[in-house]
XYZ file of N, CA and C in Angstrom:
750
model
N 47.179 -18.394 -4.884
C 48.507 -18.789 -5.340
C 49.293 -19.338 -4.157
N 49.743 -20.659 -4.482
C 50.916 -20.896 -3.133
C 52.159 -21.355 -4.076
N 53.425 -21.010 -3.301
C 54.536 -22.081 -3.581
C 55.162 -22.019 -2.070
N 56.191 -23.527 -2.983
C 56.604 -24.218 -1.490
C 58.803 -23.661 -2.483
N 58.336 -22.553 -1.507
C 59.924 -22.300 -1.249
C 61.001 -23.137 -1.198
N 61.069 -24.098 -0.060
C 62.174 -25.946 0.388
C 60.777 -26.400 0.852
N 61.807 -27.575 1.739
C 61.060 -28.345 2.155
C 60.089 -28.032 3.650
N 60.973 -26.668 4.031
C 60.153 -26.333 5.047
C 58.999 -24.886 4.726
N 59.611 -24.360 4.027
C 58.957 -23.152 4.159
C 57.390 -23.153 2.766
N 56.664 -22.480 2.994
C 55.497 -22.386 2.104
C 54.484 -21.230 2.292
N 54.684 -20.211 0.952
C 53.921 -19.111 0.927
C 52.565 -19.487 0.038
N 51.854 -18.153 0.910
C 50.661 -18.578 -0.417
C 49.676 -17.096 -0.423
N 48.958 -16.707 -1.277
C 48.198 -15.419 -1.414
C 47.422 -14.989 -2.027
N 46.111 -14.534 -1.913
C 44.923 -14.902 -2.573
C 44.105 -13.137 -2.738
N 43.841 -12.944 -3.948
C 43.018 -11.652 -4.219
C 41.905 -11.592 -4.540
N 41.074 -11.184 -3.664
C 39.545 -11.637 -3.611
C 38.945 -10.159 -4.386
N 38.034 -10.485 -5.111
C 36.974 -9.098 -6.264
C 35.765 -9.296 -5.412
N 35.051 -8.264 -5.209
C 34.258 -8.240 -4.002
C 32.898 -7.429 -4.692
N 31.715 -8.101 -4.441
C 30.224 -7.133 -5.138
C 29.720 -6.985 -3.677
N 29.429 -6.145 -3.470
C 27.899 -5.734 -2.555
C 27.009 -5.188 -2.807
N 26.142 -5.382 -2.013
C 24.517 -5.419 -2.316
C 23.805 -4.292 -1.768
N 24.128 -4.650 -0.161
C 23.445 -3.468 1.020
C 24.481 -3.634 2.067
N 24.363 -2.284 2.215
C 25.346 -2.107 3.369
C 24.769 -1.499 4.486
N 24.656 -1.235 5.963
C 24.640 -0.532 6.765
C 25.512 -0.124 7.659
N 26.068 1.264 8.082
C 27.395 1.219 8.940
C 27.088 2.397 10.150
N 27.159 1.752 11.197
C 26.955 2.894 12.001
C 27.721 3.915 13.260
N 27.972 5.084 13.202
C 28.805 5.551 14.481
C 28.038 5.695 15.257
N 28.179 5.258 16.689
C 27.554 5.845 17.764
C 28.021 6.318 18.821
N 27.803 7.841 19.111
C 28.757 8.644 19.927
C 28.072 8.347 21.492
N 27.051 7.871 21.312
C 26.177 7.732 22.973
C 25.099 6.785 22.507
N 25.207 5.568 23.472
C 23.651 5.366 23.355
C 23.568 4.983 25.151
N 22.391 5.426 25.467
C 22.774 5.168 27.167
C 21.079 4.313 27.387
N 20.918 3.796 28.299
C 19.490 3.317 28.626
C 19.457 3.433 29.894
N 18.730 3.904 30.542
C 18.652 3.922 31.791
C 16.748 3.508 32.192
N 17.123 2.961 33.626
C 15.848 2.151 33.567
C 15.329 2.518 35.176
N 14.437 2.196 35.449
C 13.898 2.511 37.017
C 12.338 1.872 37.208
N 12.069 2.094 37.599
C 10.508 0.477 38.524
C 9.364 1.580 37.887
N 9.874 2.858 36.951
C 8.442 3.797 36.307
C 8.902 3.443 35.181
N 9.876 3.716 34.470
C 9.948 3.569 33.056
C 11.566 3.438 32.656
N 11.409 3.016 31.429
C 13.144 2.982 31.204
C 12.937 4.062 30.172
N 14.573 4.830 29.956
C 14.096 5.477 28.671
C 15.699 5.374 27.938
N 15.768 5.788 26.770
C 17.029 5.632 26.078
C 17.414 6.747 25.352
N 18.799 7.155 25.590
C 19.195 8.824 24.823
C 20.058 8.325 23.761
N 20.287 9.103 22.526
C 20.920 8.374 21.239
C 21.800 9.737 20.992
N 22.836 9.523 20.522
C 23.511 10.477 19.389
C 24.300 9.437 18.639
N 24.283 9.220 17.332
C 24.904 8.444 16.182
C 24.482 8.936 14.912
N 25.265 8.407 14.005
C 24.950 8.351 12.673
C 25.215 7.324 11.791
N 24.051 7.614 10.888
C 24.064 6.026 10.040
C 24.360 6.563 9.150
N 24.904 5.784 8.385
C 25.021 5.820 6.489
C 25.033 4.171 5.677
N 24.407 4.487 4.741
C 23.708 3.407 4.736
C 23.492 3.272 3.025
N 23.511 1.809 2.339
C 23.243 1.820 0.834
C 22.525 0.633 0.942
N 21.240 0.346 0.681
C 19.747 -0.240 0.507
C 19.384 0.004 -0.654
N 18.385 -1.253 -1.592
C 17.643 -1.007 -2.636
C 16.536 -0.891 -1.807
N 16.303 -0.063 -1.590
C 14.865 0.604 -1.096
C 14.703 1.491 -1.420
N 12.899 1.872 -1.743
C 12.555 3.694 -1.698
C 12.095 4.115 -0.390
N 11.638 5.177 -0.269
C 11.299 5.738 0.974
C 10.964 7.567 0.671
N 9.750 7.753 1.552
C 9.510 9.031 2.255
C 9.821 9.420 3.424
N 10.012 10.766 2.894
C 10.431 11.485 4.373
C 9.307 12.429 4.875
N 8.896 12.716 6.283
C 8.521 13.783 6.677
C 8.655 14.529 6.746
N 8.015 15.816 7.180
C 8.547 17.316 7.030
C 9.975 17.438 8.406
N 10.201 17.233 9.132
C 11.223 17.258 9.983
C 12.103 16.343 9.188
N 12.425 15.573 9.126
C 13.254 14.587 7.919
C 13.162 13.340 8.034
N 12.860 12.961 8.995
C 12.351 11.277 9.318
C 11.868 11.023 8.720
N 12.250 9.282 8.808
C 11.329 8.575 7.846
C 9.806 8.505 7.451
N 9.121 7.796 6.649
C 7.771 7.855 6.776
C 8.049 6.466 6.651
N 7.908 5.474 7.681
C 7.837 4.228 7.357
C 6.813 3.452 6.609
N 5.487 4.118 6.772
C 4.626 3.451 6.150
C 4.884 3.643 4.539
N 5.591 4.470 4.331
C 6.227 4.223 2.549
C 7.672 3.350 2.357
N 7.859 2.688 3.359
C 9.195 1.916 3.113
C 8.870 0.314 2.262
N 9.791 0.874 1.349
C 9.146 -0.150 0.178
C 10.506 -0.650 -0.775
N 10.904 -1.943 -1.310
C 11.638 -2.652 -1.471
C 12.116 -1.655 -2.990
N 13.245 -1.346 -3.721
C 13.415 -0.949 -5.053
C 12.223 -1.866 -5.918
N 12.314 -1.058 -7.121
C 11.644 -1.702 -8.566
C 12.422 -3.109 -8.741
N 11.213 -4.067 -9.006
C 12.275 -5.299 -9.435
C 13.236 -4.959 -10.808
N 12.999 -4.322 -11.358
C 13.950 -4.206 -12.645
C 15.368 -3.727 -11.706
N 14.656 -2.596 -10.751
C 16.245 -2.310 -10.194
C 17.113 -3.820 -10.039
N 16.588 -4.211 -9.201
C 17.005 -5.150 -7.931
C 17.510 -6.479 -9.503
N 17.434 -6.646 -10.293
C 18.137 -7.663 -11.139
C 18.815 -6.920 -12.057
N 19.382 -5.739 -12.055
C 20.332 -4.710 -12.609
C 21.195 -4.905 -11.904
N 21.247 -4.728 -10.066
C 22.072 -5.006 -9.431
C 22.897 -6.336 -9.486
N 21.927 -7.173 -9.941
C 22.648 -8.285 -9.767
C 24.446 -8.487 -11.073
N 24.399 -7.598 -11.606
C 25.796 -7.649 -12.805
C 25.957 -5.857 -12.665
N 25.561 -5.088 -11.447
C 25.721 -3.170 -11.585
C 25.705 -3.459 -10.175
N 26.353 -4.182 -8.831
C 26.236 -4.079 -7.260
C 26.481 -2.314 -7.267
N 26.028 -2.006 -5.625
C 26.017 -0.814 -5.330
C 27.355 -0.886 -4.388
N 28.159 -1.871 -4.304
C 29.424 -1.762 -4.039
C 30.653 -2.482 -4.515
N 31.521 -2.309 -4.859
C 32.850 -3.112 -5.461
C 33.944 -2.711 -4.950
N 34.943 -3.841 -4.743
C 35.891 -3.516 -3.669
C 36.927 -4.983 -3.945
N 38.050 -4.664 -3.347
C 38.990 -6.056 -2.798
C 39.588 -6.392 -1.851
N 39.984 -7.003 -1.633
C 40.550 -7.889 -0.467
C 41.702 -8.675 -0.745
N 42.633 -9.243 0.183
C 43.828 -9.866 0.121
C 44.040 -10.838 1.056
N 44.523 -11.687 1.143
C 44.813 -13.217 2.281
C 46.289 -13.314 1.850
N 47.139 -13.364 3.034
C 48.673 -13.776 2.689
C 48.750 -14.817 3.785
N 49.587 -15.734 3.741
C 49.649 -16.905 4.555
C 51.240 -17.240 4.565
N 51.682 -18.015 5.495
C 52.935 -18.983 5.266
C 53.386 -19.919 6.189
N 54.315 -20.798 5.863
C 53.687 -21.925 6.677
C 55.364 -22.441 7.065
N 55.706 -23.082 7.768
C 57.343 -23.212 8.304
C 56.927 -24.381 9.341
N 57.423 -25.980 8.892
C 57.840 -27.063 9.676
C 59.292 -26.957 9.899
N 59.635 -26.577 10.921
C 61.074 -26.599 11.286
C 61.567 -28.195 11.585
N 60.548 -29.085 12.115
C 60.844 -30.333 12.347
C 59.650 -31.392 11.908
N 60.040 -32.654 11.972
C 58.837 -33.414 11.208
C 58.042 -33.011 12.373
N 56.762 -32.940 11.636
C 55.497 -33.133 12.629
C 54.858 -31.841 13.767
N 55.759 -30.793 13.030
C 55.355 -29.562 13.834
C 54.916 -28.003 13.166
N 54.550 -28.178 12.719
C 54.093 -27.023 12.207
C 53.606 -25.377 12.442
N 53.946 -24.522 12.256
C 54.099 -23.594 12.965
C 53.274 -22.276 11.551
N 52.564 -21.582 11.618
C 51.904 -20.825 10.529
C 51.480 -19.189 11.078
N 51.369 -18.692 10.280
C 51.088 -17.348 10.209
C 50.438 -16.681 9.215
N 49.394 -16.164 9.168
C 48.143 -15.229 7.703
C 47.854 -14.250 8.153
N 47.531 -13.466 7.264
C 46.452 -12.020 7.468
C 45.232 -12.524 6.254
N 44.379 -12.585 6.760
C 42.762 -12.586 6.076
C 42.032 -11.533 5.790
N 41.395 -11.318 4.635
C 40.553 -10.147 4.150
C 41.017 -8.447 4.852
N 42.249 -8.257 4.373
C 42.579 -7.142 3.982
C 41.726 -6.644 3.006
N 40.871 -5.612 3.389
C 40.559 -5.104 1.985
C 39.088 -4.060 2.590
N 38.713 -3.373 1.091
C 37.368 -2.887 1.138
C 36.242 -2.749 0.708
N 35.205 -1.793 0.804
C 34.173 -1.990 -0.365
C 34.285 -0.474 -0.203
N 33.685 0.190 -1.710
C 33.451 1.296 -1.543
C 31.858 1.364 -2.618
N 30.896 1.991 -1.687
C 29.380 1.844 -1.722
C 29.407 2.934 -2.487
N 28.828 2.634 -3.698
C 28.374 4.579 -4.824
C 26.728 4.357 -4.790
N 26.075 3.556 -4.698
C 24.618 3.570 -5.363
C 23.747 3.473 -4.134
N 22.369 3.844 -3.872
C 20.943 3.937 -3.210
C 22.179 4.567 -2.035
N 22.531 5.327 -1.915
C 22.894 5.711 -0.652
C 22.422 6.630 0.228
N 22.440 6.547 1.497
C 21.806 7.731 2.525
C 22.255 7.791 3.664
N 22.230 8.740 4.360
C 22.875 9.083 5.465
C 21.313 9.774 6.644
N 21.532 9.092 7.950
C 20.865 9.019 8.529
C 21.529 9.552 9.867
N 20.911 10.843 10.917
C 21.230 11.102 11.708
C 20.162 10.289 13.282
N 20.767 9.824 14.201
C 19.792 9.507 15.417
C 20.291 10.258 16.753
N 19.061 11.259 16.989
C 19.391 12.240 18.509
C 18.357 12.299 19.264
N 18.128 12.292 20.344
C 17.030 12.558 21.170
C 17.258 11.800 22.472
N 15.878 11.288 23.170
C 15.840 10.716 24.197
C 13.992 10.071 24.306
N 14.444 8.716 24.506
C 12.877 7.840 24.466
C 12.301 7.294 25.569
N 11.422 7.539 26.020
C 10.890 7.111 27.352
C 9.897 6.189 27.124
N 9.407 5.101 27.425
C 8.245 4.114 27.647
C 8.092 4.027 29.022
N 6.947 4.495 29.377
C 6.399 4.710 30.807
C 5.789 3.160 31.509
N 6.346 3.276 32.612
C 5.868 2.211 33.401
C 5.740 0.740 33.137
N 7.053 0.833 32.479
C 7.781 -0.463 31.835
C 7.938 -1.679 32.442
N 8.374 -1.474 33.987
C 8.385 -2.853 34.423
C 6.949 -2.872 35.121
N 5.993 -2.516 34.853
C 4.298 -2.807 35.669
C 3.707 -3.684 34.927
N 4.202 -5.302 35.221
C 3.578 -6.153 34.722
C 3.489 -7.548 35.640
N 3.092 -8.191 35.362
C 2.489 -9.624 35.915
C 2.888 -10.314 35.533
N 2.677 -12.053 36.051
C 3.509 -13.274 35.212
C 3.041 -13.461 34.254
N 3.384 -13.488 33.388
C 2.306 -14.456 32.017
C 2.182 -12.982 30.621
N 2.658 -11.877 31.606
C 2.848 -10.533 30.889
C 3.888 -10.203 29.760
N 4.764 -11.534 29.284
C 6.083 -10.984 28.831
C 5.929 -10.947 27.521
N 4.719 -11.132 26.632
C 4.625 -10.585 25.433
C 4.579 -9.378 26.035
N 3.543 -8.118 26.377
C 3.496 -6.790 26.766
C 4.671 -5.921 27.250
N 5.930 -6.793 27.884
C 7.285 -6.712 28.108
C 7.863 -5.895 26.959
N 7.881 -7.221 25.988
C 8.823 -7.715 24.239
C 8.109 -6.461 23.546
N 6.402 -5.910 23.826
C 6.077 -4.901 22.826
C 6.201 -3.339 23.560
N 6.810 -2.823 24.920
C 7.475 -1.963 25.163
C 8.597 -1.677 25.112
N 9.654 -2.647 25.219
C 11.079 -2.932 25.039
C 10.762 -2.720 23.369
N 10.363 -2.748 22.635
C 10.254 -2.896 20.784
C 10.373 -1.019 20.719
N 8.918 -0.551 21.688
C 8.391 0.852 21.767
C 9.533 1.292 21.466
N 10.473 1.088 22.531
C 11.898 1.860 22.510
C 12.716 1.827 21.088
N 12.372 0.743 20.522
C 13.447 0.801 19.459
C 12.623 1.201 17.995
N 11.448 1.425 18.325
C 10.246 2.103 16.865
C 10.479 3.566 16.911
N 10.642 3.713 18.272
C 10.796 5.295 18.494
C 12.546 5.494 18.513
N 13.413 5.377 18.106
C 14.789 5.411 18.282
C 14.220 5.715 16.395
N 14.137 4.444 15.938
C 14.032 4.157 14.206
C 13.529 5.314 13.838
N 12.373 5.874 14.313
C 11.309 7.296 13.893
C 11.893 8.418 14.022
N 13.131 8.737 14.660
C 13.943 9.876 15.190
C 15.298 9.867 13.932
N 15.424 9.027 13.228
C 15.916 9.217 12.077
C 16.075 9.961 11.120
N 17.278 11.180 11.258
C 16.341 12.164 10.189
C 18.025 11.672 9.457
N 16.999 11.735 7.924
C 17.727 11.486 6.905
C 17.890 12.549 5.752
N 19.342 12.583 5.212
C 20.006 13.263 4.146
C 19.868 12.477 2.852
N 18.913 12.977 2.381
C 18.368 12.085 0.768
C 19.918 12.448 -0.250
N 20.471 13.277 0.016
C 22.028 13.315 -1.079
C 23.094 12.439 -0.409
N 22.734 10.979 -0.573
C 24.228 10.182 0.451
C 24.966 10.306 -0.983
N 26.227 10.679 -0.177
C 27.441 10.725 -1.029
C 28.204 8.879 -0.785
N 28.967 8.747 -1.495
C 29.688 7.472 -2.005
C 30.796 7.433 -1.035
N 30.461 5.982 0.239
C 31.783 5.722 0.677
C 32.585 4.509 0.986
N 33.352 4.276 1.868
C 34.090 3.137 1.619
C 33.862 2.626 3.219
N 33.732 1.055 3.570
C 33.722 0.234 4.548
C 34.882 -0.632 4.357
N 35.424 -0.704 5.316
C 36.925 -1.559 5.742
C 35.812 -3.069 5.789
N 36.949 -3.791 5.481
C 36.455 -5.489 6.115
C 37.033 -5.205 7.296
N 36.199 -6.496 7.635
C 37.073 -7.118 9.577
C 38.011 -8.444 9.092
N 39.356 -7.781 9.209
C 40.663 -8.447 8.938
C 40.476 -9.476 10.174
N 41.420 -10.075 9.714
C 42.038 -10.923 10.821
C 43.339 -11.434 10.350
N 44.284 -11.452 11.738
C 45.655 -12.170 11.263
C 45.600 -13.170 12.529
N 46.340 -14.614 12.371
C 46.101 -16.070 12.627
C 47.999 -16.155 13.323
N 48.100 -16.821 14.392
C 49.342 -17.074 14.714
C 48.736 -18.584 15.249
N 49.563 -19.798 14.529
C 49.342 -21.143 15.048
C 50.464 -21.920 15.078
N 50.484 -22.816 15.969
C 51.434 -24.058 16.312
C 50.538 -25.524 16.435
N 51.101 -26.621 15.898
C 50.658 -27.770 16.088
C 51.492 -29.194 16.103
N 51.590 -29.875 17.295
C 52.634 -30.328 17.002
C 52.355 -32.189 17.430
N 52.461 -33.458 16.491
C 51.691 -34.255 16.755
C 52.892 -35.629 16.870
N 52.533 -36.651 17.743
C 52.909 -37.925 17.978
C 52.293 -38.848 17.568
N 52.654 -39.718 18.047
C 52.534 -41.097 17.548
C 52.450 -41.301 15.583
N 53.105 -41.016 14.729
C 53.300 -40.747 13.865
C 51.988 -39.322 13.187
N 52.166 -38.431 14.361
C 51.110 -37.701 13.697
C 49.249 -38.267 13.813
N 49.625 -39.437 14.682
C 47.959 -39.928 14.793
C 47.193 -38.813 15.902
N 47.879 -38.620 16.888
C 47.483 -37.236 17.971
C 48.496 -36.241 17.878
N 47.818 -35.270 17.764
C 48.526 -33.399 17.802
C 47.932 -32.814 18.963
N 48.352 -31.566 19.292
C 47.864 -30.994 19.817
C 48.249 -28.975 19.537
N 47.510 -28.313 19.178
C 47.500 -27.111 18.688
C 47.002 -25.887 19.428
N 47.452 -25.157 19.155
C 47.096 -23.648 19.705
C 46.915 -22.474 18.272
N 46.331 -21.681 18.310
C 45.962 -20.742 17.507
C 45.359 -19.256 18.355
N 45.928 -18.538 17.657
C 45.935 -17.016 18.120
C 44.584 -16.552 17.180
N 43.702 -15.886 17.269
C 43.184 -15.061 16.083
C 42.851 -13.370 17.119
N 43.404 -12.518 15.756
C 42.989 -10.942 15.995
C 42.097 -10.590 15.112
N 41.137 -10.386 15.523
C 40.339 -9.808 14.275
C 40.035 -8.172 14.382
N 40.236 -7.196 13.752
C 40.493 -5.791 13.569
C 39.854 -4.888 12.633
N 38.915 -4.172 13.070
C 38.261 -3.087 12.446
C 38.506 -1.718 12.792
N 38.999 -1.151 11.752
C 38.957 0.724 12.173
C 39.304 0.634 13.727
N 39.193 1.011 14.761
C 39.640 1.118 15.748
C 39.163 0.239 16.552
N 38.476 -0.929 16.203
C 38.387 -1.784 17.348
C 38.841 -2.728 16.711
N 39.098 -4.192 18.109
C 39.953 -5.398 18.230
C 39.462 -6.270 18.789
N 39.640 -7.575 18.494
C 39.053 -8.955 19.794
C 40.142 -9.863 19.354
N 40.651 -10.216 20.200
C 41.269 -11.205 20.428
C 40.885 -12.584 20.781
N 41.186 -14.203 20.194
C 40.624 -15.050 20.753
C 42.207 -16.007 20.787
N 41.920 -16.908 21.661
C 42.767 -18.443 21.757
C 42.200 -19.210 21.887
N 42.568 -20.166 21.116
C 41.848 -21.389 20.974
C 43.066 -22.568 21.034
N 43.445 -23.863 21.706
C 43.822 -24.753 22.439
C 42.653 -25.949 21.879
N 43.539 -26.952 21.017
C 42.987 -27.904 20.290
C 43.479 -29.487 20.266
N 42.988 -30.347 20.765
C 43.467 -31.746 20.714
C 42.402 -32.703 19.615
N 43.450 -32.930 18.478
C 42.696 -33.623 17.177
C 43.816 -35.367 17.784
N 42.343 -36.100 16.964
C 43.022 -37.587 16.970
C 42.503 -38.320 15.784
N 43.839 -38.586 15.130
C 43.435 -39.244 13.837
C 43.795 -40.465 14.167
N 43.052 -41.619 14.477
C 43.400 -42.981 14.715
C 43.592 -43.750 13.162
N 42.475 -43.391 12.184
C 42.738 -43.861 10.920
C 42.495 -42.899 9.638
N 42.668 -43.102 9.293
C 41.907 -42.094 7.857
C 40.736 -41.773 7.523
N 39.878 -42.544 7.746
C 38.498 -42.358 7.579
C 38.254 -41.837 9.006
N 38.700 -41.522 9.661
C 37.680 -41.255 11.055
C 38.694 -40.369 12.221
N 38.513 -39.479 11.976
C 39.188 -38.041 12.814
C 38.172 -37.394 13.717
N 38.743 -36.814 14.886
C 37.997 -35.926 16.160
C 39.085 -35.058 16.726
N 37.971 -33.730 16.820
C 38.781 -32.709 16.906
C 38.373 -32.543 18.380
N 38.658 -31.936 19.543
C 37.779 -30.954 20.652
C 38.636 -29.850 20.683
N 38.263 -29.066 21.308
C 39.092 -27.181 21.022
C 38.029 -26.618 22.488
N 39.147 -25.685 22.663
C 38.535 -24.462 23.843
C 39.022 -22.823 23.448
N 38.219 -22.679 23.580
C 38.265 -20.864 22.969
C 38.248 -20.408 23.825
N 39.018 -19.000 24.098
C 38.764 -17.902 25.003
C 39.157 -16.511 24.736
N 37.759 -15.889 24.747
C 37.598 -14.336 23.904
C 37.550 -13.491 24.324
N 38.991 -12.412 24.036
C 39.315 -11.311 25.157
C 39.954 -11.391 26.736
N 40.085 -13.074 26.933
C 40.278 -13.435 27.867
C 39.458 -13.510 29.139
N 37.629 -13.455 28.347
C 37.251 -13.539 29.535
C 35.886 -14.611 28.822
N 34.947 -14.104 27.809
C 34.068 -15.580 28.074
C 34.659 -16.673 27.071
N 34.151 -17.867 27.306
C 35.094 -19.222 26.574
C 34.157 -20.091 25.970
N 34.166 -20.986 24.971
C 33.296 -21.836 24.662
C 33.931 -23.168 24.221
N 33.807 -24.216 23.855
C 34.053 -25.722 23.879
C 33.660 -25.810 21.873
N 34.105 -26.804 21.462
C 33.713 -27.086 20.503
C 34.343 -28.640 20.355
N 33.747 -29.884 19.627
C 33.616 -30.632 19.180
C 33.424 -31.145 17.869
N 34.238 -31.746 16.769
C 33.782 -32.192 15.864
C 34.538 -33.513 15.336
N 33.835 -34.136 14.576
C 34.015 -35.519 14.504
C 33.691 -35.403 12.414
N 34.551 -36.047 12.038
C 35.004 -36.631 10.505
C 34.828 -37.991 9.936
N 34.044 -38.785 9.651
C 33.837 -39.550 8.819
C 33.854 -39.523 7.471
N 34.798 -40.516 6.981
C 34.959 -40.584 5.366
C 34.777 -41.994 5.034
N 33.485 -42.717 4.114
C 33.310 -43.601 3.973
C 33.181 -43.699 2.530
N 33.946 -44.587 1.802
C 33.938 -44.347 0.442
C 34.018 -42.658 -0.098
N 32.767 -42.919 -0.879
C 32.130 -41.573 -1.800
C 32.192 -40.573 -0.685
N 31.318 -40.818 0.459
C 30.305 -40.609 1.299
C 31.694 -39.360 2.685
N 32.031 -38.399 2.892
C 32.452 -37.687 3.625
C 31.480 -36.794 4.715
C-alpha cells in the first residue's frame, strides 16, 4: 500500500504471509579451534534446533546414525507443499520526503517479522573436543588430504550431536533491516549522487553498511550506476551496473 500525502511527502507499507519449509538455528556458546605443526583440534558447546523433512536414527548415546539419514516420504514432502512446517509474517514500512526538486531523502524498516516452526522438529545438543592428528604433515600436491582432515573435524563435530527426538514448536525472528538514504541530482536530474545507510538486525546482533553512489542517466534508455560499500567500517567492495532499454528488450 502507498499514498502520497502532498507533494512532498509519501508513505507506503507492505504485509508479507510467510510459509517455511526447513529451518536450522543455532546457539553457540564456544566454538574454539586451536591448531599446532601436530594436530589441530576443535572444542564445541552449542545447540541446535532445527525443523527438516527428514527421518533419522539415533544411537544409543543419542547421536545421530547418519547412515539412516534419509529425505521424508514423498507423500510427506508434497503435503508440505499447501501444510509448511512454518507460518509466520512480516512487515515493510517506508516513506519518502523531497523537500526540494531533485532531492530526495527516504527512510524504511524491512521484514519485521517471524516464523514460528511446529512440524519435523528437533533439537540437537554439540559438546566435546575433536582432534585430527598431524594435520599440517603434508607435501605439495597434498591439498586434497588437507580438505579430507579439515572435513575429519567437521564429521566428527556432526557425530557428537546428541539429539532430543521431542522438538517442541518455535519461533525464528527475520533479519530486519532499516534503510536511511539521500540522493540528490543535477543537470536536470541526468547525474545524482547518493548515500544510503543500511542496519540489518537480528536478536542481538547488528552490521552496519554505507554505501556512496554516483548514477548517470544521460538518456532514457541507457543508465550507469557505480557505488562503494563499507561494512562495519572496515571491509569495502565496489559495484557497477549498467541499464539498457531497447524497445521490448530491457
Amino acid at each position: 500500500y502507498m499514498y502520497r500525502i502532498n507533494k512532498k511527502i509519501t508513505v507506503g507499507a507492505k504485509v508479507k504471509f510467510l510459509m517455511g519449509y526447513a529451518n536450522v538455528n543455532t546457539s553457540i556458546n564456544k566454538l574454539n579451534l586451536n591448531t599446532s605443526r601436530k594436530e589441530w583440534s576443535m572444542e564445541t558447546d552449542g545447540r541446535v534446533t532445527a525443523s527438516l523433512p527428514i527421518t533419522f536414527n539415533t544411537n544409543e548415546d543419542g547421536s545421530i546414525d547418519f547412515e539412516s539419514l534419509a529425505l521424508a516420504d514423498p507423500s510427506d514432502l508434497i503435503t508440505m507443499l499447501y501444510k509448511p512446517a512454518g507460518l509466520g509474517f512480516a512487515a515493510d514500512l517506508g516513506i519518502k520526503y523531497e523537500p526540494i526538486k531533485h532531492l530526495v531523502l527516504s527512510a524504511s524498516v524491512t521484514d519485521l517479522g517471524f516464523i514460528d516452526w511446529s512440524k519435523n522438529t528437533f533439537v540437537g545438543s554439540m559438546q566435546g573436543s575433536h582432534i585430527v592428528d598431524n594435520i599440517i604433515d603434508y607435501t605439495v600436491g597434498d591439498s586434497l588430504t588437507l580438505s579430507e582432515k579439515v572435513l575429519g573435524i567437521g564429521n566428527e563435530v556432526l557425530e557428537t550431536i546428541h539429539v532430543d527426538e521431542k522438538g517442541e514448536p518455535y519461533r525464528t525472528n527475520l533479519r530486519g533491516n532499516f534503510f536511511l538514504a539521500a540522493e540528490y541530482g543535477v543537470l536536470n536530474n541526468k547525474i545524482s549522487v547518493g548515500i544510503m545507510n543500511r542496519l540489518s538486525f537480528k536478536d542481538n546482533i547488528m552490521q552496519d553498511e554505507a554505501t556512496v553512489a554516483l548514477n548517470l542517466r544521460p538518456a532514457n534508455w541507457f543508465k550507469v550506476t557505480a557505488s562503494y560499500s563499507l561494512t562495519n567500517g572496515r571491509g569495502g567492495n565496489m559495484g557497477l551496473g549498467l541499464n539498457l532499454r531497447l524497445g521490448m528488450f530491457n
